[in-house]
Short mmCIF file of C-alpha atoms and ligand atoms in Angstrom, two decimals:
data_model
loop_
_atom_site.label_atom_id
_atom_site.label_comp_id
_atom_site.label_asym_id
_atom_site.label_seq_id
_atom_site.Cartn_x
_atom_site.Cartn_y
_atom_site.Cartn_z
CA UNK A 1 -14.72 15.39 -2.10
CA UNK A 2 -10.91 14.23 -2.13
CA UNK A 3 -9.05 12.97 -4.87
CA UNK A 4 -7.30 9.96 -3.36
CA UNK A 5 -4.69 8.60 -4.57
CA UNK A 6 -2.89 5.49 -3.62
CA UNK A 7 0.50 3.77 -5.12
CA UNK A 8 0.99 0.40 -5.08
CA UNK A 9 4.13 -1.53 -5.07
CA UNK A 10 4.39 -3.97 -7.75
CA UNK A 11 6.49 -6.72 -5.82
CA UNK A 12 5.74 -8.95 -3.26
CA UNK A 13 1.86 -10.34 -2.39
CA UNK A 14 -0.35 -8.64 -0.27
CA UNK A 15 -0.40 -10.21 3.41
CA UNK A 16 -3.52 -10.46 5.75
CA UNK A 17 -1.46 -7.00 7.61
CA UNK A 18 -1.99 -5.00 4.24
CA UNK A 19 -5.74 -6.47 3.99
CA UNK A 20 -6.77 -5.38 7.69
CA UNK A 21 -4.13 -2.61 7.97
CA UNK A 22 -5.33 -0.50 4.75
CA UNK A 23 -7.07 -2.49 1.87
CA UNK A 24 -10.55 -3.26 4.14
CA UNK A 25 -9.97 0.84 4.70
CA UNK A 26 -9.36 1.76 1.12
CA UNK A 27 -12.38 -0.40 -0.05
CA UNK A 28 -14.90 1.74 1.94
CA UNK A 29 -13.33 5.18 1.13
CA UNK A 30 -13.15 4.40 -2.94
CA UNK A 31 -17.12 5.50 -2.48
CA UNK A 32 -16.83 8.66 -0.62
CA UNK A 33 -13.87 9.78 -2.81
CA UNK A 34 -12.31 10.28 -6.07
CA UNK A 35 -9.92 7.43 -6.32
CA UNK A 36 -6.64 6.40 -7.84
CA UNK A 37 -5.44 3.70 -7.57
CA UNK A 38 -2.27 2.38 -9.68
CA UNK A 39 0.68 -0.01 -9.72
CA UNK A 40 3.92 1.67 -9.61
CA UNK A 41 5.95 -0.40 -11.97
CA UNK A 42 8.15 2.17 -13.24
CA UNK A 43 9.33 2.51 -9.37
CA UNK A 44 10.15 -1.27 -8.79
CA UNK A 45 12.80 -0.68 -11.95
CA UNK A 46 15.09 1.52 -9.32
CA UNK A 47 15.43 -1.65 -7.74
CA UNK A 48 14.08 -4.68 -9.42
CA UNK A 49 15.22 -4.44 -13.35
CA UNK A 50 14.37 -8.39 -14.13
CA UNK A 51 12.03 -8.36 -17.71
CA UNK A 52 11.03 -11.74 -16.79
CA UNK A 53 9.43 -10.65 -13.28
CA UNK A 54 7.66 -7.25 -14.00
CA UNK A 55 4.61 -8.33 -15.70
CA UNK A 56 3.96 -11.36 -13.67
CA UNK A 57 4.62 -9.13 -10.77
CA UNK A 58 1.98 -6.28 -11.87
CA UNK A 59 -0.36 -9.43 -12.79
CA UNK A 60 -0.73 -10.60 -9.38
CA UNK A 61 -0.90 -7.38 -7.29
CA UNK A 62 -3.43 -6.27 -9.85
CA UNK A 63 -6.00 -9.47 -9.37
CA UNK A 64 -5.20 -9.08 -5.76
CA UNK A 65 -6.59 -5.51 -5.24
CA UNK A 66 -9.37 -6.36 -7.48
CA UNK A 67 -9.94 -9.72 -5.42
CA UNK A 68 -10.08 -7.48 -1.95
CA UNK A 69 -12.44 -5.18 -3.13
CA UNK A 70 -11.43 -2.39 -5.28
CA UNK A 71 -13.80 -1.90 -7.77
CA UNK A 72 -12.59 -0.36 -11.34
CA UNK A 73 -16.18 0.98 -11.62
CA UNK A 74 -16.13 3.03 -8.97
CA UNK A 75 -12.26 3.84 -8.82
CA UNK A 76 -9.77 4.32 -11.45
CA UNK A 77 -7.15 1.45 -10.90
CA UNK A 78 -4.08 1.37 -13.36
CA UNK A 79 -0.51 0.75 -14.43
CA UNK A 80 1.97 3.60 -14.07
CA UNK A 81 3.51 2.64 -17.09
CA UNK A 82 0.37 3.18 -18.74
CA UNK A 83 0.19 6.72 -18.51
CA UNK A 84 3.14 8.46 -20.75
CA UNK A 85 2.02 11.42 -19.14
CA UNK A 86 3.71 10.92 -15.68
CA UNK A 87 6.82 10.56 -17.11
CA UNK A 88 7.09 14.14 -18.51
CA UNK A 89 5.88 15.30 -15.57
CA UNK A 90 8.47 13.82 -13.70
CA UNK A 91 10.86 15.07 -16.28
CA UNK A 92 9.69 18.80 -15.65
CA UNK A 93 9.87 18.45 -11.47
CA UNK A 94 13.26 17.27 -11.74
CA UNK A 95 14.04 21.04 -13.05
CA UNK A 96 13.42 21.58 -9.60
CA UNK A 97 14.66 19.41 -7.72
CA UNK A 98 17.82 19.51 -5.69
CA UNK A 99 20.14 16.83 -5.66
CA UNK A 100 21.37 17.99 -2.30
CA UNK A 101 17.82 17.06 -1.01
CA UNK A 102 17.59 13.94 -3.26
CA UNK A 103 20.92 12.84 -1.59
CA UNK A 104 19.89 13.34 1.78
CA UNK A 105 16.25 11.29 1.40
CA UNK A 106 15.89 8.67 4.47
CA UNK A 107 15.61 5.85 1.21
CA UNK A 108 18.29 6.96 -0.57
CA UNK A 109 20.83 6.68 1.93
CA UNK A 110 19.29 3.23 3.07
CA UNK A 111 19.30 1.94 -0.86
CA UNK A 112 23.04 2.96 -1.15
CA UNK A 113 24.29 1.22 2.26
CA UNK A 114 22.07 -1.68 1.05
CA UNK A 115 23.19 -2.08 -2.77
CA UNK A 116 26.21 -0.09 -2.93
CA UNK A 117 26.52 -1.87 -6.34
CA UNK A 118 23.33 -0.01 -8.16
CA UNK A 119 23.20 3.26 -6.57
CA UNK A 120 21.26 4.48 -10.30
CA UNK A 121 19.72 8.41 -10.83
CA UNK A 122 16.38 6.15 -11.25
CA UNK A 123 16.79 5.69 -7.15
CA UNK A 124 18.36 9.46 -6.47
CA UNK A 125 15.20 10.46 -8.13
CA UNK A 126 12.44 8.24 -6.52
CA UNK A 127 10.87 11.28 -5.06
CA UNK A 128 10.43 13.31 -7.70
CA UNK A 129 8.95 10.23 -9.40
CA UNK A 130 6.46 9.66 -6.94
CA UNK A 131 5.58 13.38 -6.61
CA UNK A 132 4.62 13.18 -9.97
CA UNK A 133 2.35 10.31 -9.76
CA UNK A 134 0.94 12.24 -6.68
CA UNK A 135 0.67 15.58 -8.64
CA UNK A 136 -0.37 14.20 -11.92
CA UNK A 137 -3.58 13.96 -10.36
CA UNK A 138 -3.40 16.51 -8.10
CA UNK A 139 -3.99 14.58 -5.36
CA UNK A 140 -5.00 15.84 -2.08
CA UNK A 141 -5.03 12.64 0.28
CA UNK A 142 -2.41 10.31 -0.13
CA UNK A 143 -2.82 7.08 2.57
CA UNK A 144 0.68 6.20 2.92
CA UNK A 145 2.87 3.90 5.97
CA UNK A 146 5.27 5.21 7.79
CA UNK A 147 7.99 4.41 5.35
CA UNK A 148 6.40 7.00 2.90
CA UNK A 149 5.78 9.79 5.09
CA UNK A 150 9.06 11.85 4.03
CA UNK A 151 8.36 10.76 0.36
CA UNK A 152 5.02 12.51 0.87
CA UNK A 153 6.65 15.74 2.55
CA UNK A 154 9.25 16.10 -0.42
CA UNK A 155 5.75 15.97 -2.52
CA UNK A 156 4.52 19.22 -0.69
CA UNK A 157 7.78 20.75 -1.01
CA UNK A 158 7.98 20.02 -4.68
CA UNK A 159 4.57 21.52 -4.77
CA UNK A 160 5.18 24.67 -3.05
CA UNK A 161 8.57 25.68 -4.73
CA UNK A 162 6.40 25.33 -8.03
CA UNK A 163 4.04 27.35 -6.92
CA UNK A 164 5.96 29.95 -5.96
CA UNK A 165 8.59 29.82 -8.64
CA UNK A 166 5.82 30.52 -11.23
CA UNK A 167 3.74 32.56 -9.02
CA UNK A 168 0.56 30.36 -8.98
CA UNK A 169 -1.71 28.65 -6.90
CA UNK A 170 -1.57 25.21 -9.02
CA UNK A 171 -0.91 22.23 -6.88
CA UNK A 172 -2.46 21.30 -3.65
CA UNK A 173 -1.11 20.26 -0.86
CA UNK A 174 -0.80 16.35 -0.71
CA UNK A 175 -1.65 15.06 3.06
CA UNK A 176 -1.22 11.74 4.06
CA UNK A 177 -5.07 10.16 4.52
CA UNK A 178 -5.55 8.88 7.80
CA UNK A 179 -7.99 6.52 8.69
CA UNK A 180 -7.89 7.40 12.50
CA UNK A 181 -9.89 4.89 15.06
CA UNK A 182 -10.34 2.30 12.24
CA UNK A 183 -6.65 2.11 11.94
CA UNK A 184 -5.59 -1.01 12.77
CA UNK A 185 -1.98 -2.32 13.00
CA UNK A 186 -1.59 -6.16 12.44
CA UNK A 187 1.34 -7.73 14.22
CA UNK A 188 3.44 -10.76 12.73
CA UNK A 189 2.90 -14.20 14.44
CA UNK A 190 6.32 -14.42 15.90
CA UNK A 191 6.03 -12.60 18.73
CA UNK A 192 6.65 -8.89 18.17
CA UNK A 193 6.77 -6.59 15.34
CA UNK A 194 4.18 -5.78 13.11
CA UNK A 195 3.11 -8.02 10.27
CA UNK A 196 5.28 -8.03 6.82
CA UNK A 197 6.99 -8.81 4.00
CA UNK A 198 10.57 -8.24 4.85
CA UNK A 199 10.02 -9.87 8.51
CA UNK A 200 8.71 -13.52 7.20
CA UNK A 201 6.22 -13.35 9.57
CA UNK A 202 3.07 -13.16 7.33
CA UNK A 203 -0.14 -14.84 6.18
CA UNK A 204 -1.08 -14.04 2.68
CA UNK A 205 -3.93 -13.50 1.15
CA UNK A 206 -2.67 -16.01 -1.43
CA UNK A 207 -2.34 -18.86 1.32
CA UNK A 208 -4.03 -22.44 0.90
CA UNK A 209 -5.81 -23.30 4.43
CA UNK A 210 -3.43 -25.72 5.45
CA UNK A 211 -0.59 -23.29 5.08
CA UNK A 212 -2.63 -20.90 7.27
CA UNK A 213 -3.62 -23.37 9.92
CA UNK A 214 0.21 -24.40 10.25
CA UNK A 215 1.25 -20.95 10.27
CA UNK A 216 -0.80 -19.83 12.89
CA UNK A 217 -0.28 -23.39 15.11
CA UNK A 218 3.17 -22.33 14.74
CA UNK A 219 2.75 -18.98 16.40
CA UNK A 220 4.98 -17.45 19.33
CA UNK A 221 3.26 -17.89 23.08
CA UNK A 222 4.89 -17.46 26.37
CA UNK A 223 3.98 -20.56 29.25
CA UNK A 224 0.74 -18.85 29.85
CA UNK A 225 -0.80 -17.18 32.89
CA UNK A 226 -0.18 -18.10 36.76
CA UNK A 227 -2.04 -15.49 38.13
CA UNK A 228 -5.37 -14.15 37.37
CA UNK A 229 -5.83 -10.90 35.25
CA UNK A 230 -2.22 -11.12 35.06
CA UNK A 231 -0.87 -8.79 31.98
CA UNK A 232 -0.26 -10.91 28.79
CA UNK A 233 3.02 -10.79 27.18
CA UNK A 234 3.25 -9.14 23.77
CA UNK A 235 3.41 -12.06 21.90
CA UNK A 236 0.13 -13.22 23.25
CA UNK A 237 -1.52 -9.45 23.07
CA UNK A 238 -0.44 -9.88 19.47
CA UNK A 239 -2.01 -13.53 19.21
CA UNK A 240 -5.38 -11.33 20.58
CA UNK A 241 -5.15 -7.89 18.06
CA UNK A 242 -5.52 -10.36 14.94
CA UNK A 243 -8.09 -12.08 17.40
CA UNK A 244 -10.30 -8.86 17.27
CA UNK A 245 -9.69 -8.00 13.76
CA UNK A 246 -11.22 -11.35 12.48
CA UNK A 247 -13.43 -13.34 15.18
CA UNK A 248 -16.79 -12.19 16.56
CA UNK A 249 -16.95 -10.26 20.32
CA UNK A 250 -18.04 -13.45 21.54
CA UNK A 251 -15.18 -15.34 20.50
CA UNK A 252 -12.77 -12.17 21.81
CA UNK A 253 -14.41 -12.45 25.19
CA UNK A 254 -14.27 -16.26 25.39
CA UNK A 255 -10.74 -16.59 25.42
CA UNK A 256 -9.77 -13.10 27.34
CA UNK A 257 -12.04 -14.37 30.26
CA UNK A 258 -9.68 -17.97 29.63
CA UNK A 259 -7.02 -16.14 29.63
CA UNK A 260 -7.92 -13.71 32.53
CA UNK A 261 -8.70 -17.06 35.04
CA UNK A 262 -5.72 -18.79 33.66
CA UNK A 263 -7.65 -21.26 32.03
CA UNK A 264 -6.64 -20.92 28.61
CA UNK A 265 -5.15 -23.53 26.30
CA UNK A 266 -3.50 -21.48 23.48
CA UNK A 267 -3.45 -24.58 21.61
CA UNK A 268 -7.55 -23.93 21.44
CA UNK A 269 -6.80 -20.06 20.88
CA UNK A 270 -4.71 -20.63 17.91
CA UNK A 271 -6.82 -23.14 16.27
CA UNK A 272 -10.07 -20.89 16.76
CA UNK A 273 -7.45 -17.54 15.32
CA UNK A 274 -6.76 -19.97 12.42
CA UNK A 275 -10.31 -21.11 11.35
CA UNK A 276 -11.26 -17.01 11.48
CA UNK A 277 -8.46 -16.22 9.50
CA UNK A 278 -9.29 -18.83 7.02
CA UNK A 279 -12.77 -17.29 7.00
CA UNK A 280 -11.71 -14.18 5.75
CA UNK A 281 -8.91 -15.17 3.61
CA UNK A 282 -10.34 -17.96 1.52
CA UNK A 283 -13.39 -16.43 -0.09
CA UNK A 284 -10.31 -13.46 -1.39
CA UNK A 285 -7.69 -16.26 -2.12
CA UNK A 286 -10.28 -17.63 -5.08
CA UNK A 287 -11.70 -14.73 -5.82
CA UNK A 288 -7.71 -13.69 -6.88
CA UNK A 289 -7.64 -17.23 -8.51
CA UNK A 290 -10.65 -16.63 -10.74
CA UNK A 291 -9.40 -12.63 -11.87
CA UNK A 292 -6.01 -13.88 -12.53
CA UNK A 293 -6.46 -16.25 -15.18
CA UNK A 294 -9.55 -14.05 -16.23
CA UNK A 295 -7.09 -11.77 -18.91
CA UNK A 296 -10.16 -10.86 -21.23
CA UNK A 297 -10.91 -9.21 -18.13
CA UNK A 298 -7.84 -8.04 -16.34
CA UNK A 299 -6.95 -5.99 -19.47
CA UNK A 300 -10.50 -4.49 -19.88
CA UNK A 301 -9.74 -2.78 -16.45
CA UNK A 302 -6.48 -1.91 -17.56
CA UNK A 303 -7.24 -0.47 -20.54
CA UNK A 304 -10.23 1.51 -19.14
CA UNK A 305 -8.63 2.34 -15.98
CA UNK A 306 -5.65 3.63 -18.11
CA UNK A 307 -8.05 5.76 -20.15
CA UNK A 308 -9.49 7.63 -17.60
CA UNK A 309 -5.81 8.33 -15.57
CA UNK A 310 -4.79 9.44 -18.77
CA UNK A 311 -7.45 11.80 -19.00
CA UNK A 312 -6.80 13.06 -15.29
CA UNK A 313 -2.75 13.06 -16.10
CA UNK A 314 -3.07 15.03 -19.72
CA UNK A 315 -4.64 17.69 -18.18
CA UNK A 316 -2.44 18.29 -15.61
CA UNK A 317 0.48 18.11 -18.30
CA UNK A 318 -1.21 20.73 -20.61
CA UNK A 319 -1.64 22.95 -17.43
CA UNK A 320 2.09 22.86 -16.36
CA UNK A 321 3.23 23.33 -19.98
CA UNK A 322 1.30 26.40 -20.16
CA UNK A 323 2.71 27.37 -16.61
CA UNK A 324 5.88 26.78 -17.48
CA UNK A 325 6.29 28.36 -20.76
CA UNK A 326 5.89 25.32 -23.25
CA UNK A 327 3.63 26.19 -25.43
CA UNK A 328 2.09 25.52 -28.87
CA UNK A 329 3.08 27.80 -32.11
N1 LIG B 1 6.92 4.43 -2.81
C1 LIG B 1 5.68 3.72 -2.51
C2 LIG B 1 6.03 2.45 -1.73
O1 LIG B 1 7.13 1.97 -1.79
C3 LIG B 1 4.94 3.37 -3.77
C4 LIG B 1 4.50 4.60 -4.50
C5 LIG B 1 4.98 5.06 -5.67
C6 LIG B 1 3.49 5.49 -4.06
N2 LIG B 1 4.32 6.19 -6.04
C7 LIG B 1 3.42 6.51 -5.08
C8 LIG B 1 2.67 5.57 -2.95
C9 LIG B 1 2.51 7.56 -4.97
C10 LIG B 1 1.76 6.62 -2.85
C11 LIG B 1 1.69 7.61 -3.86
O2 LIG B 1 5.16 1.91 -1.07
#
């Protein structure tokens, strides 16, 4: 069995590209693994240092995840900021931790062209922050995007120079978790790219069904096909990827075979692509309703989920202490 860990980001609401792309995903594998999952509010303070946004920020990505699926009996789900622990952890990888490495991160030099203004030690350090989180529970799968991947590689690297500074065989190696055939990469509705945040292209899982049905209506097409079996245009091919993730085969067929004998109205396609979306979104759009205002609730998973990633975490701690010298009189 794995210990899986996954870090959240605590701004910004989960769109139907995180649902399909890696929630749906992370939902199955929280039974076949040992599962972390937690909301990385300390992280979103390199960045985002606004008192009045953090909490209602963590508030809503938390009743999200619970609302797609993750289950805080069967996973532990908490708040980084919850678990002391990571911090001193953090605190003792930074011993080790270049700043010549720091400085030359992929992020790091994208944070400092983008906010010359607030280039903080917070940022410089991001890695080593998120190595800890990794390492705390000495994660072995870590499902991360693209965006993450070197993040992840400084983890190993962190991980290796520890264990061979102090000659032991303590942390594993942290590899990214890969969902291979079921991955599935959503695409935004404006004609290329992939669905997101940044790109104001997306359908959340917070979306009323009007705004869905006028979103999708609103979708990029070309002036359709003139030839059969002619290839479709990416916008289109991307109208027919969300297609497959949320209608039946049937549905898929019906309009490919449209498309294929240049029969298809796209005005029918995206009103069909609409009413399947709304399918999947709604029943998660109040179920998020219902856990957000439910606090009795929300901070009975909190508090439990940060009792048992403090558990995880303190052990760690103790071990690297001793490893490291620190240790009781
Ligand atoms: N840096 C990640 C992101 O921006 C969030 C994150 C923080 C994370 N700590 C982590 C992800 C540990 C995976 C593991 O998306």
């Amino acid at each position: 069995m794995e210990t899986v860990l996954s870090g959240i980001r605590s701004t910004g609401n989960l769109h139907l590209g995180n649902y399909l792309g890696a929630l749906k995903n992370y939902v199955k594998m929280q039974h076949e693994n040992r599962c972390f999952f937690f909301i990385a509010d300390y992280h979103s303070l390199t960045t985002h240092p606004d008192p009045t946004q953090l909490h209602p920020n963590v508030h809503g990505v938390l009743a999200e995840y619970l609302a797609a699926g993750i289950d805080p009996e069967t996973a532990t789900i908490y708040i980084q900021s919850d678990v002391p622990q990571v911090a001193e952890l953090y605190l003792l990888l930074n011993m080790h931790a270049f700043v010549g490495e720091l400085e030359r991160t992929a992020s790091f030099k994208e944070k400092i062209r983008k906010h010359p203004d607030n280039v903080n030690a917070g940022l410089l350090t991001y890695p080593v922050l998120m190595a800890a989180d990794i390492l705390l529970h000495r994660a072995t799968k870590v499902p991360v995007g693209k965006d993450q991947e070197q993040h992840l590689e400084m983890t190993r690297r962190f991980a290796r120079r520890f264990n061979n500074i102090y000659g032991v065989e303590y942390f594993p190696e942290s590899m990214p978790y890969n969902f291979g055939a079921e991955l599935v990469k959503i695409p935004g509705l404006d004609g290329s790219g992939k669905m997101g945040k940044s790109e104001g292209n997306g359908i959340y899982l917070a979306d009323e069904d009007a705004a869905i049905r006028k979103k999708v209506m609103k979708a990029v097409t070309d002036s359709g096909p003139t030839e059969p079996d002619s290839p479709m245009t990416e916008c289109v091919r991307n109208i027919f990827t969300i297609l497959e993730a949320v209608s039946t085969p049937d549905t898929v067929d019906y309009f490919r075979e449209q498309y294929a004998t240049c029969r298809i109205r796209y005005g029918d396609l995206k009103k069909q692509l609409a009413e399947d979306i709304i399918r999947v979104v709604a029943p998660i759009r109040e179920r998020i309703k219902d856990i957000y205002n439910d606090s009795a609730y929300l901070s009975k998973v909190v508090r439990e989920g940060g009792e048992k990633a403090r558990e995880s975490a303190s052990e760690t701690v103790a071990e690297v202490r001793e490893i490291m010298g620190i240790r009781p009189f």
